PDB file of C-alpha atoms and ligand atoms in Angstrom:
ATOM      1  CA  UNK A   1      68.317 -30.396 -26.663  1.00 39.00           C
ATOM      2  CA  UNK A   2      65.931 -32.999 -28.115  1.00 42.00           C
ATOM      3  CA  UNK A   3      63.386 -30.250 -28.375  1.00 42.00           C
ATOM      4  CA  UNK A   4      65.330 -28.796 -31.255  1.00 43.00           C
ATOM      5  CA  UNK A   5      64.860 -31.982 -33.221  1.00 42.00           C
ATOM      6  CA  UNK A   6      61.105 -31.411 -33.557  1.00 41.00           C
ATOM      7  CA  UNK A   7      59.871 -30.535 -36.992  1.00 44.00           C
ATOM      8  CA  UNK A   8      58.705 -26.979 -37.135  1.00 44.00           C
ATOM      9  CA  UNK A   9      57.153 -24.781 -39.778  1.00 44.00           C
ATOM     10  CA  UNK A  10      59.648 -23.561 -42.292  1.00 51.00           C
ATOM     11  CA  UNK A  11      60.352 -19.844 -41.992  1.00 53.00           C
ATOM     12  CA  UNK A  12      61.269 -17.757 -45.009  1.00 56.00           C
ATOM     13  CA  UNK A  13      64.983 -17.252 -45.535  1.00 61.00           C
ATOM     14  CA  UNK A  14      64.383 -13.552 -46.055  1.00 63.00           C
ATOM     15  CA  UNK A  15      61.768 -11.924 -43.844  1.00 59.00           C
ATOM     16  CA  UNK A  16      60.263  -8.515 -44.525  1.00 56.00           C
ATOM     17  CA  UNK A  17      60.317  -8.257 -48.286  1.00 51.00           C
ATOM     18  CA  UNK A  18      57.393  -5.936 -48.574  1.00 49.00           C
ATOM     19  CA  UNK A  19      59.269  -3.088 -50.192  1.00 53.00           C
ATOM     20  CA  UNK A  20      61.635  -3.466 -53.092  1.00 61.00           C
ATOM     21  CA  UNK A  21      63.400  -1.096 -55.369  1.00 72.00           C
ATOM     22  CA  UNK A  22      64.949   1.531 -53.134  1.00 89.00           C
ATOM     23  CA  UNK A  23      68.744   1.863 -52.944  1.00 93.00           C
ATOM     24  CA  UNK A  24      70.196  -0.386 -50.239  1.00 95.00           C
ATOM     25  CA  UNK A  25      73.875  -0.100 -51.064  1.00 96.00           C
ATOM     26  CA  UNK A  26      75.297   3.048 -52.623  1.00 96.00           C
ATOM     27  CA  UNK A  27      78.949   3.608 -53.442  1.00 97.00           C
ATOM     28  CA  UNK A  28      79.775   7.087 -54.752  1.00 97.00           C
ATOM     29  CA  UNK A  29      83.189   8.102 -56.106  1.00 98.00           C
ATOM     30  CA  UNK A  30      84.935   5.501 -53.957  1.00 98.00           C
ATOM     31  CA  UNK A  31      88.729   5.578 -54.116  1.00 98.00           C
ATOM     32  CA  UNK A  32      91.134   3.187 -52.455  1.00 98.00           C
ATOM     33  CA  UNK A  33      94.911   2.733 -52.569  1.00 98.00           C
ATOM     34  CA  UNK A  34      97.144   0.107 -51.037  1.00 97.00           C
ATOM     35  CA  UNK A  35     100.356   2.139 -50.912  1.00 96.00           C
ATOM     36  CA  UNK A  36     101.127   3.028 -54.528  1.00 96.00           C
ATOM     37  CA  UNK A  37      98.575   0.591 -55.863  1.00 97.00           C
ATOM     38  CA  UNK A  38      95.335   2.271 -56.938  1.00 98.00           C
ATOM     39  CA  UNK A  39      92.855  -0.577 -56.323  1.00 98.00           C
ATOM     40  CA  UNK A  40      89.486   1.192 -56.541  1.00 98.00           C
ATOM     41  CA  UNK A  41      89.101   4.002 -59.070  1.00 98.00           C
ATOM     42  CA  UNK A  42      85.984   6.158 -58.878  1.00 98.00           C
ATOM     43  CA  UNK A  43      83.635   3.307 -58.064  1.00 98.00           C
ATOM     44  CA  UNK A  44      79.973   4.238 -58.427  1.00 98.00           C
ATOM     45  CA  UNK A  45      77.489   1.487 -57.758  1.00 98.00           C
ATOM     46  CA  UNK A  46      73.913   1.343 -56.564  1.00 97.00           C
ATOM     47  CA  UNK A  47      72.239  -1.886 -55.499  1.00 97.00           C
ATOM     48  CA  UNK A  48      68.489  -1.693 -55.052  1.00 96.00           C
ATOM     49  CA  UNK A  49      66.541  -3.764 -52.557  1.00 96.00           C
ATOM     50  CA  UNK A  50      65.931  -7.240 -53.907  1.00 95.00           C
ATOM     51  CA  UNK A  51      68.536  -6.933 -56.649  1.00 97.00           C
ATOM     52  CA  UNK A  52      71.113  -9.643 -57.311  1.00 97.00           C
ATOM     53  CA  UNK A  53      74.442  -8.430 -58.690  1.00 98.00           C
ATOM     54  CA  UNK A  54      77.146 -10.724 -59.922  1.00 98.00           C
ATOM     55  CA  UNK A  55      80.587  -9.132 -59.984  1.00 98.00           C
ATOM     56  CA  UNK A  56      83.064 -10.584 -62.437  1.00 97.00           C
ATOM     57  CA  UNK A  57      86.488  -9.632 -63.691  1.00 97.00           C
ATOM     58  CA  UNK A  58      90.093 -10.768 -63.840  1.00 96.00           C
ATOM     59  CA  UNK A  59      91.973 -11.639 -60.683  1.00 96.00           C
ATOM     60  CA  UNK A  60      93.414  -8.565 -58.973  1.00 97.00           C
ATOM     61  CA  UNK A  61      90.792  -6.177 -60.368  1.00 98.00           C
ATOM     62  CA  UNK A  62      89.529  -5.092 -56.931  1.00 98.00           C
ATOM     63  CA  UNK A  63      86.397  -7.240 -56.556  1.00 98.00           C
ATOM     64  CA  UNK A  64      87.222  -8.468 -53.052  1.00 97.00           C
ATOM     65  CA  UNK A  65      88.421  -5.063 -51.924  1.00 98.00           C
ATOM     66  CA  UNK A  66      85.181  -3.467 -53.102  1.00 98.00           C
ATOM     67  CA  UNK A  67      83.120  -6.038 -51.195  1.00 96.00           C
ATOM     68  CA  UNK A  68      85.217  -5.533 -48.093  1.00 94.00           C
ATOM     69  CA  UNK A  69      84.756  -1.754 -48.138  1.00 95.00           C
ATOM     70  CA  UNK A  70      80.984  -2.242 -48.032  1.00 94.00           C
ATOM     71  CA  UNK A  71      81.130  -3.482 -44.445  1.00 85.00           C
ATOM     72  CA  UNK A  72      84.320  -1.619 -43.572  1.00 86.00           C
ATOM     73  CA  UNK A  73      86.640  -4.572 -43.433  1.00 89.00           C
ATOM     74  CA  UNK A  74      88.621  -2.098 -45.547  1.00 93.00           C
ATOM     75  CA  UNK A  75      88.613   1.676 -45.172  1.00 92.00           C
ATOM     76  CA  UNK A  76      88.323   3.948 -48.209  1.00 95.00           C
ATOM     77  CA  UNK A  77      90.477   6.966 -49.089  1.00 96.00           C
ATOM     78  CA  UNK A  78      87.604   9.078 -50.339  1.00 96.00           C
ATOM     79  CA  UNK A  79      84.050   8.817 -51.611  1.00 96.00           C
ATOM     80  CA  UNK A  80      80.943   7.680 -49.813  1.00 95.00           C
ATOM     81  CA  UNK A  81      79.329   4.346 -48.950  1.00 94.00           C
ATOM     82  CA  UNK A  82      75.783   4.103 -47.668  1.00 94.00           C
ATOM     83  CA  UNK A  83      73.795   1.131 -46.448  1.00 93.00           C
ATOM     84  CA  UNK A  84      70.049   1.789 -46.607  1.00 92.00           C
ATOM     85  CA  UNK A  85      70.732   5.504 -46.709  1.00 91.00           C
ATOM     86  CA  UNK A  86      73.087   5.570 -43.745  1.00 88.00           C
ATOM     87  CA  UNK A  87      76.780   6.413 -44.054  1.00 87.00           C
ATOM     88  CA  UNK A  88      79.099   3.897 -42.463  1.00 78.00           C
ATOM     89  CA  UNK A  89      80.156   5.034 -39.010  1.00 75.00           C
ATOM     90  CA  UNK A  90      83.862   4.935 -38.255  1.00 71.00           C
ATOM     91  CA  UNK A  91      83.851   2.639 -35.264  1.00 72.00           C
ATOM     92  CA  UNK A  92      82.168   1.407 -32.114  1.00 76.00           C
ATOM     93  CA  UNK A  93      78.704   0.073 -31.494  1.00 78.00           C
ATOM     94  CA  UNK A  94      77.176   1.920 -34.434  1.00 78.00           C
ATOM     95  CA  UNK A  95      79.634   0.282 -36.797  1.00 80.00           C
ATOM     96  CA  UNK A  96      78.912  -3.147 -35.299  1.00 78.00           C
ATOM     97  CA  UNK A  97      75.195  -2.582 -35.807  1.00 77.00           C
ATOM     98  CA  UNK A  98      75.524  -1.429 -39.374  1.00 78.00           C
ATOM     99  CA  UNK A  99      77.947  -4.229 -40.126  1.00 80.00           C
ATOM    100  CA  UNK A 100      75.366  -6.677 -38.830  1.00 83.00           C
ATOM    101  CA  UNK A 101      73.096  -5.543 -41.657  1.00 89.00           C
ATOM    102  CA  UNK A 102      75.604  -6.781 -44.216  1.00 94.00           C
ATOM    103  CA  UNK A 103      76.116 -10.541 -44.181  1.00 94.00           C
ATOM    104  CA  UNK A 104      79.290 -11.853 -45.722  1.00 94.00           C
ATOM    105  CA  UNK A 105      80.376 -15.288 -46.912  1.00 95.00           C
ATOM    106  CA  UNK A 106      83.984 -15.752 -47.991  1.00 92.00           C
ATOM    107  CA  UNK A 107      85.871 -18.275 -50.056  1.00 89.00           C
ATOM    108  CA  UNK A 108      87.407 -20.020 -47.083  1.00 84.00           C
ATOM    109  CA  UNK A 109      85.043 -21.498 -44.547  1.00 72.00           C
ATOM    110  CA  UNK A 110      85.599 -19.316 -41.544  1.00 87.00           C
ATOM    111  CA  UNK A 111      83.405 -21.056 -39.019  1.00 95.00           C
ATOM    112  CA  UNK A 112      84.590 -21.015 -35.410  1.00 96.00           C
ATOM    113  CA  UNK A 113      86.434 -24.341 -35.229  1.00 96.00           C
ATOM    114  CA  UNK A 114      85.924 -24.842 -31.495  1.00 97.00           C
ATOM    115  CA  UNK A 115      82.165 -24.270 -31.528  1.00 98.00           C
ATOM    116  CA  UNK A 116      79.361 -26.548 -32.664  1.00 98.00           C
ATOM    117  CA  UNK A 117      77.426 -25.784 -35.825  1.00 98.00           C
ATOM    118  CA  UNK A 118      74.482 -24.593 -33.725  1.00 98.00           C
ATOM    119  CA  UNK A 119      76.730 -22.351 -31.595  1.00 98.00           C
ATOM    120  CA  UNK A 120      78.309 -20.916 -34.731  1.00 98.00           C
ATOM    121  CA  UNK A 121      74.883 -19.735 -35.852  1.00 98.00           C
ATOM    122  CA  UNK A 122      73.551 -18.518 -32.490  1.00 98.00           C
ATOM    123  CA  UNK A 123      76.653 -16.659 -31.288  1.00 96.00           C
ATOM    124  CA  UNK A 124      76.209 -13.318 -33.057  1.00 93.00           C
ATOM    125  CA  UNK A 125      72.412 -13.080 -32.645  1.00 94.00           C
ATOM    126  CA  UNK A 126      72.873 -13.572 -28.882  1.00 96.00           C
ATOM    127  CA  UNK A 127      75.892 -11.261 -28.539  1.00 92.00           C
ATOM    128  CA  UNK A 128      75.146  -8.513 -31.036  1.00 88.00           C
ATOM    129  CA  UNK A 129      71.359  -8.672 -31.340  1.00 88.00           C
ATOM    130  CA  UNK A 130      70.864  -9.637 -27.649  1.00 92.00           C
ATOM    131  CA  UNK A 131      68.506 -12.378 -28.718  1.00 95.00           C
ATOM    132  CA  UNK A 132      67.253 -14.799 -26.068  1.00 97.00           C
ATOM    133  CA  UNK A 133      69.197 -18.108 -26.283  1.00 97.00           C
ATOM    134  CA  UNK A 134      66.124 -20.273 -26.926  1.00 97.00           C
ATOM    135  CA  UNK A 135      64.877 -17.927 -29.596  1.00 97.00           C
ATOM    136  CA  UNK A 136      68.321 -17.806 -31.219  1.00 97.00           C
ATOM    137  CA  UNK A 137      68.420 -21.621 -31.255  1.00 98.00           C
ATOM    138  CA  UNK A 138      64.970 -21.802 -32.798  1.00 97.00           C
ATOM    139  CA  UNK A 139      65.996 -19.350 -35.511  1.00 97.00           C
ATOM    140  CA  UNK A 140      69.295 -21.173 -36.063  1.00 98.00           C
ATOM    141  CA  UNK A 141      67.573 -24.545 -36.457  1.00 98.00           C
ATOM    142  CA  UNK A 142      65.100 -23.036 -38.934  1.00 96.00           C
ATOM    143  CA  UNK A 143      67.913 -21.597 -41.016  1.00 97.00           C
ATOM    144  CA  UNK A 144      70.038 -24.750 -40.783  1.00 97.00           C
ATOM    145  CA  UNK A 145      66.992 -26.714 -41.984  1.00 96.00           C
ATOM    146  CA  UNK A 146      66.564 -24.323 -44.868  1.00 94.00           C
ATOM    147  CA  UNK A 147      70.137 -24.888 -46.024  1.00 96.00           C
ATOM    148  CA  UNK A 148      69.825 -28.632 -45.396  1.00 96.00           C
ATOM    149  CA  UNK A 149      72.270 -29.141 -42.531  1.00 96.00           C
ATOM    150  CA  UNK A 150      70.016 -29.160 -39.447  1.00 97.00           C
ATOM    151  CA  UNK A 151      70.939 -32.786 -38.757  1.00 97.00           C
ATOM    152  CA  UNK A 152      74.538 -31.615 -38.241  1.00 97.00           C
ATOM    153  CA  UNK A 153      73.672 -29.017 -35.577  1.00 98.00           C
ATOM    154  CA  UNK A 154      75.581 -30.625 -32.727  1.00 98.00           C
ATOM    155  CA  UNK A 155      78.710 -31.487 -34.719  1.00 98.00           C
ATOM    156  CA  UNK A 156      81.935 -29.515 -34.937  1.00 98.00           C
ATOM    157  CA  UNK A 157      82.797 -27.738 -38.224  1.00 97.00           C
ATOM    158  CA  UNK A 158      85.654 -30.141 -39.018  1.00 97.00           C
ATOM    159  CA  UNK A 159      83.156 -33.022 -39.118  1.00 97.00           C
ATOM    160  CA  UNK A 160      81.317 -31.432 -42.051  1.00 97.00           C
ATOM    161  CA  UNK A 161      82.177 -31.383 -45.742  1.00 95.00           C
ATOM    162  CA  UNK A 162      83.265 -28.100 -47.328  1.00 95.00           C
ATOM    163  CA  UNK A 163      79.889 -27.690 -48.988  1.00 96.00           C
ATOM    164  CA  UNK A 164      78.080 -28.258 -45.698  1.00 96.00           C
ATOM    165  CA  UNK A 165      80.377 -25.790 -43.918  1.00 96.00           C
ATOM    166  CA  UNK A 166      79.723 -23.145 -46.524  1.00 96.00           C
ATOM    167  CA  UNK A 167      75.960 -23.673 -46.151  1.00 97.00           C
ATOM    168  CA  UNK A 168      76.383 -23.221 -42.378  1.00 97.00           C
ATOM    169  CA  UNK A 169      78.313 -19.997 -43.094  1.00 97.00           C
ATOM    170  CA  UNK A 170      75.327 -18.785 -45.127  1.00 97.00           C
ATOM    171  CA  UNK A 171      72.890 -19.727 -42.333  1.00 97.00           C
ATOM    172  CA  UNK A 172      75.127 -17.967 -39.824  1.00 97.00           C
ATOM    173  CA  UNK A 173      75.114 -14.773 -41.866  1.00 95.00           C
ATOM    174  CA  UNK A 174      71.330 -14.977 -42.365  1.00 96.00           C
ATOM    175  CA  UNK A 175      70.762 -15.375 -38.615  1.00 96.00           C
ATOM    176  CA  UNK A 176      71.671 -11.708 -38.223  1.00 93.00           C
ATOM    177  CA  UNK A 177      68.781 -10.866 -40.545  1.00 94.00           C
ATOM    178  CA  UNK A 178      71.038  -8.823 -42.849  1.00 95.00           C
ATOM    179  CA  UNK A 179      69.622  -6.398 -45.375  1.00 95.00           C
ATOM    180  CA  UNK A 180      72.313  -7.358 -47.875  1.00 96.00           C
ATOM    181  CA  UNK A 181      74.417 -10.466 -48.423  1.00 97.00           C
ATOM    182  CA  UNK A 182      77.912 -10.320 -49.879  1.00 97.00           C
ATOM    183  CA  UNK A 183      79.415 -13.486 -51.331  1.00 98.00           C
ATOM    184  CA  UNK A 184      83.090 -13.439 -52.273  1.00 97.00           C
ATOM    185  CA  UNK A 185      83.852 -16.521 -54.370  1.00 97.00           C
ATOM    186  CA  UNK A 186      81.913 -18.746 -51.963  1.00 96.00           C
ATOM    187  CA  UNK A 187      82.391 -21.874 -54.068  1.00 96.00           C
ATOM    188  CA  UNK A 188      85.925 -21.509 -55.371  1.00 94.00           C
ATOM    189  CA  UNK A 189      87.542 -23.488 -52.538  1.00 92.00           C
ATOM    190  CA  UNK A 190      85.034 -26.338 -52.829  1.00 94.00           C
ATOM    191  CA  UNK A 191      85.447 -29.712 -54.454  1.00 92.00           C
ATOM    192  CA  UNK A 192      83.506 -29.596 -57.732  1.00 92.00           C
ATOM    193  CA  UNK A 193      80.788 -31.973 -56.548  1.00 92.00           C
ATOM    194  CA  UNK A 194      79.917 -29.588 -53.715  1.00 93.00           C
ATOM    195  CA  UNK A 195      79.627 -26.403 -55.730  1.00 96.00           C
ATOM    196  CA  UNK A 196      75.989 -26.853 -56.692  1.00 95.00           C
ATOM    197  CA  UNK A 197      74.701 -27.495 -53.190  1.00 95.00           C
ATOM    198  CA  UNK A 198      75.960 -24.029 -52.238  1.00 96.00           C
ATOM    199  CA  UNK A 199      74.840 -22.335 -55.462  1.00 97.00           C
ATOM    200  CA  UNK A 200      71.359 -23.857 -55.016  1.00 96.00           C
ATOM    201  CA  UNK A 201      71.034 -22.146 -51.637  1.00 96.00           C
ATOM    202  CA  UNK A 202      72.171 -18.867 -53.207  1.00 97.00           C
ATOM    203  CA  UNK A 203      69.648 -19.210 -56.035  1.00 96.00           C
ATOM    204  CA  UNK A 204      66.913 -19.848 -53.483  1.00 94.00           C
ATOM    205  CA  UNK A 205      67.954 -16.761 -51.522  1.00 95.00           C
ATOM    206  CA  UNK A 206      67.886 -14.715 -54.706  1.00 95.00           C
ATOM    207  CA  UNK A 207      64.383 -15.985 -55.520  1.00 93.00           C
ATOM    208  CA  UNK A 208      63.217 -15.074 -52.033  1.00 93.00           C
ATOM    209  CA  UNK A 209      64.217 -11.493 -52.676  1.00 94.00           C
ATOM    210  CA  UNK A 210      67.497 -11.147 -50.813  1.00 96.00           C
ATOM    211  CA  UNK A 211      69.637  -8.257 -51.962  1.00 97.00           C
ATOM    212  CA  UNK A 212      72.930  -9.853 -53.000  1.00 98.00           C
ATOM    213  CA  UNK A 213      76.363  -8.960 -54.316  1.00 98.00           C
ATOM    214  CA  UNK A 214      78.161 -12.075 -55.482  1.00 98.00           C
ATOM    215  CA  UNK A 215      81.708 -12.317 -56.735  1.00 98.00           C
ATOM    216  CA  UNK A 216      81.812 -15.604 -58.593  1.00 96.00           C
ATOM    217  CA  UNK A 217      83.194 -17.346 -61.648  1.00 93.00           C
ATOM    218  CA  UNK A 218      80.100 -19.554 -61.829  1.00 95.00           C
ATOM    219  CA  UNK A 219      78.579 -18.219 -65.009  1.00 94.00           C
ATOM    220  CA  UNK A 220      75.645 -20.649 -64.847  1.00 94.00           C
ATOM    221  CA  UNK A 221      74.694 -19.069 -61.542  1.00 96.00           C
ATOM    222  CA  UNK A 222      75.210 -15.592 -63.004  1.00 96.00           C
ATOM    223  CA  UNK A 223      72.834 -16.317 -65.888  1.00 94.00           C
ATOM    224  CA  UNK A 224      70.254 -17.943 -63.631  1.00 92.00           C
ATOM    225  CA  UNK A 225      70.240 -15.553 -60.693  1.00 95.00           C
ATOM    226  CA  UNK A 226      71.743 -12.191 -61.614  1.00 97.00           C
ATOM    227  CA  UNK A 227      69.672  -9.133 -62.375  1.00 97.00           C
ATOM    228  CA  UNK A 228      72.853  -7.333 -63.330  1.00 97.00           C
ATOM    229  CA  UNK A 229      76.444  -8.263 -64.115  1.00 98.00           C
ATOM    230  CA  UNK A 230      79.123  -5.822 -62.982  1.00 98.00           C
ATOM    231  CA  UNK A 231      82.395  -6.217 -64.843  1.00 98.00           C
ATOM    232  CA  UNK A 232      85.520  -4.910 -63.104  1.00 98.00           C
ATOM    233  CA  UNK A 233      89.074  -4.583 -64.381  1.00 98.00           C
ATOM    234  CA  UNK A 234      92.035  -2.612 -63.036  1.00 97.00           C
ATOM    235  CA  UNK A 235      90.034  -1.159 -60.150  1.00 98.00           C
ATOM    236  CA  UNK A 236      87.266   0.199 -62.341  1.00 98.00           C
ATOM    237  CA  UNK A 237      83.724  -0.821 -63.141  1.00 98.00           C
ATOM    238  CA  UNK A 238      83.872  -1.053 -66.929  1.00 98.00           C
ATOM    239  CA  UNK A 239      80.426  -2.488 -67.673  1.00 97.00           C
ATOM    240  CA  UNK A 240      77.115  -3.056 -65.936  1.00 97.00           C
ATOM    241  CA  UNK A 241      74.414  -4.871 -67.814  1.00 96.00           C
ATOM    242  CA  UNK A 242      71.806  -7.627 -67.765  1.00 96.00           C
ATOM    243  CA  UNK A 243      73.302 -11.123 -68.074  1.00 96.00           C
ATOM    244  CA  UNK A 244      71.932 -11.523 -71.615  1.00 96.00           C
ATOM    245  CA  UNK A 245      73.431  -8.234 -72.786  1.00 96.00           C
ATOM    246  CA  UNK A 246      76.724  -8.738 -70.985  1.00 97.00           C
ATOM    247  CA  UNK A 247      77.329 -12.285 -72.198  1.00 96.00           C
ATOM    248  CA  UNK A 248      76.010 -11.800 -75.744  1.00 96.00           C
ATOM    249  CA  UNK A 249      77.163  -8.238 -76.405  1.00 96.00           C
ATOM    250  CA  UNK A 250      80.070  -7.214 -74.173  1.00 96.00           C
ATOM    251  CA  UNK A 251      81.000  -3.630 -75.017  1.00 96.00           C
ATOM    252  CA  UNK A 252      84.630  -3.263 -73.968  1.00 97.00           C
ATOM    253  CA  UNK A 253      87.674  -5.103 -75.268  1.00 97.00           C
ATOM    254  CA  UNK A 254      88.529  -6.042 -71.663  1.00 97.00           C
ATOM    255  CA  UNK A 255      85.173  -7.743 -71.185  1.00 97.00           C
ATOM    256  CA  UNK A 256      85.374  -9.524 -74.555  1.00 97.00           C
ATOM    257  CA  UNK A 257      88.837 -10.745 -73.669  1.00 96.00           C
ATOM    258  CA  UNK A 258      87.712 -11.866 -70.197  1.00 96.00           C
ATOM    259  CA  UNK A 259      84.706 -13.736 -71.571  1.00 95.00           C
ATOM    260  CA  UNK A 260      86.768 -15.447 -74.257  1.00 94.00           C
ATOM    261  CA  UNK A 261      88.914 -16.926 -71.506  1.00 91.00           C
ATOM    262  CA  UNK A 262      86.200 -18.155 -69.190  1.00 86.00           C
ATOM    263  CA  UNK A 263      83.354 -19.265 -71.485  1.00 75.00           C
TER     264      UNK A 263
HETATM  265  P1  LIG B   1      90.167  -9.464 -56.828  1.00 63.34           P
HETATM  266  O1  LIG B   1      89.282  -9.850 -55.707  1.00 63.34           O
HETATM  267  O2  LIG B   1      89.441  -8.852 -57.989  1.00 63.34           O
HETATM  268  O3  LIG B   1      91.056 -10.582 -57.285  1.00 63.34           O
HETATM  269  P2  LIG B   1      91.509  -7.836 -54.838  1.00 63.34           P
HETATM  270  O4  LIG B   1      90.510  -6.826 -54.399  1.00 63.34           O
HETATM  271  O5  LIG B   1      91.732  -8.981 -53.942  1.00 63.34           O
HETATM  272  O6  LIG B   1      91.140  -8.297 -56.329  1.00 63.34           O
HETATM  273  O7  LIG B   1      92.893  -7.129 -55.058  1.00 63.34           O
HETATM  274  C1  LIG B   1      93.059  -5.958 -55.829  1.00 63.34           C
HETATM  275  C2  LIG B   1      94.523  -5.568 -55.801  1.00 63.34           C
HETATM  276  O8  LIG B   1      94.851  -5.121 -54.492  1.00 63.34           O
HETATM  277  C3  LIG B   1      95.458  -6.708 -56.108  1.00 63.34           C
HETATM  278  O9  LIG B   1      96.550  -6.188 -56.838  1.00 63.34           O
HETATM  279  C4  LIG B   1      95.905  -7.176 -54.739  1.00 63.34           C
HETATM  280  O10 LIG B   1      97.192  -7.758 -54.789  1.00 63.34           O
HETATM  281  C5  LIG B   1      95.915  -5.887 -53.949  1.00 63.34           C
HETATM  282  N1  LIG B   1      95.626  -6.071 -52.514  1.00 63.34           N
HETATM  283  C6  LIG B   1      94.530  -6.662 -51.986  1.00 63.34           C
HETATM  284  N2  LIG B   1      94.561  -6.614 -50.646  1.00 63.34           N
HETATM  285  C7  LIG B   1      95.713  -5.965 -50.303  1.00 63.34           C
HETATM  286  C8  LIG B   1      96.316  -5.589 -49.069  1.00 63.34           C
HETATM  287  N3  LIG B   1      95.716  -5.850 -47.903  1.00 63.34           N
HETATM  288  N4  LIG B   1      97.498  -4.952 -49.125  1.00 63.34           N
HETATM  289  C9  LIG B   1      98.098  -4.652 -50.302  1.00 63.34           C
HETATM  290  N5  LIG B   1      97.578  -4.960 -51.505  1.00 63.34           N
HETATM  291  C10 LIG B   1      96.400  -5.618 -51.521  1.00 63.34           C
HETATM  292 MG1  LIG B   2      88.980 -11.688 -54.784  1.00 63.34          MG
END
């Protein structure tokens, strides 16, 4: 596929940003238990289009579980979750479609090990979005170029560094043209010298208007990119504030204690 090596105009990472401000993700009175463990306690959270939220809090506070409920990787006991106004369907094609609107990047690089980088990015658009193969490859190469790994398109995941793999994971999620991107500690498994190459892509996405929920301990990123910091502890959202307010004037003892340990 030499044709794919041609230089082509650079497409925006986030198409269709004409409207901002309306609620894209809404969690209302969400409750979740794992057996006796009450992991999400009356979670109420609204993320507006174009907003970047950084979710912080001690380990075990329910950050990952909350993210996973948003695209139904976890069920909830009660409450309501809406994506762009629509309740999450229970199962089937409708669930697959709604799930496709929520891109997710995890801590561990979960690329398909037996597929090339290009195939990793084109698979879901072809299967779920029924995109023509050529068109999917064009889109994939655009996105891989945007995250700086287009020269690796024909390699296997194991041939790439962790930072490169995580940038491919971001491109793969973006190829579904999601309305929202969830990042759950996307840099915490990376060697330190690779953290910034991933955070830079996330900052760029944020600047292009992507709606994002990011669980991260990277406070530099939080200050640079977040519109709002959400502080969780013991399954509850204890504080939501601008980065300046949260870092300079945390209100709860839990947040003060948390910040004293990480800053
Ligand atoms: P965080 O991401 O903030 O570290 P998690 O959402 O991963 O927190 O976990 C919240 C709590 O739920 C923790 O006590 C964790 O051990 C527990 N937990 C997470 N997933 C499961 C599961 N699948 N089964 C049972 N307990 C779980
Ligand atoms: Mg977690």
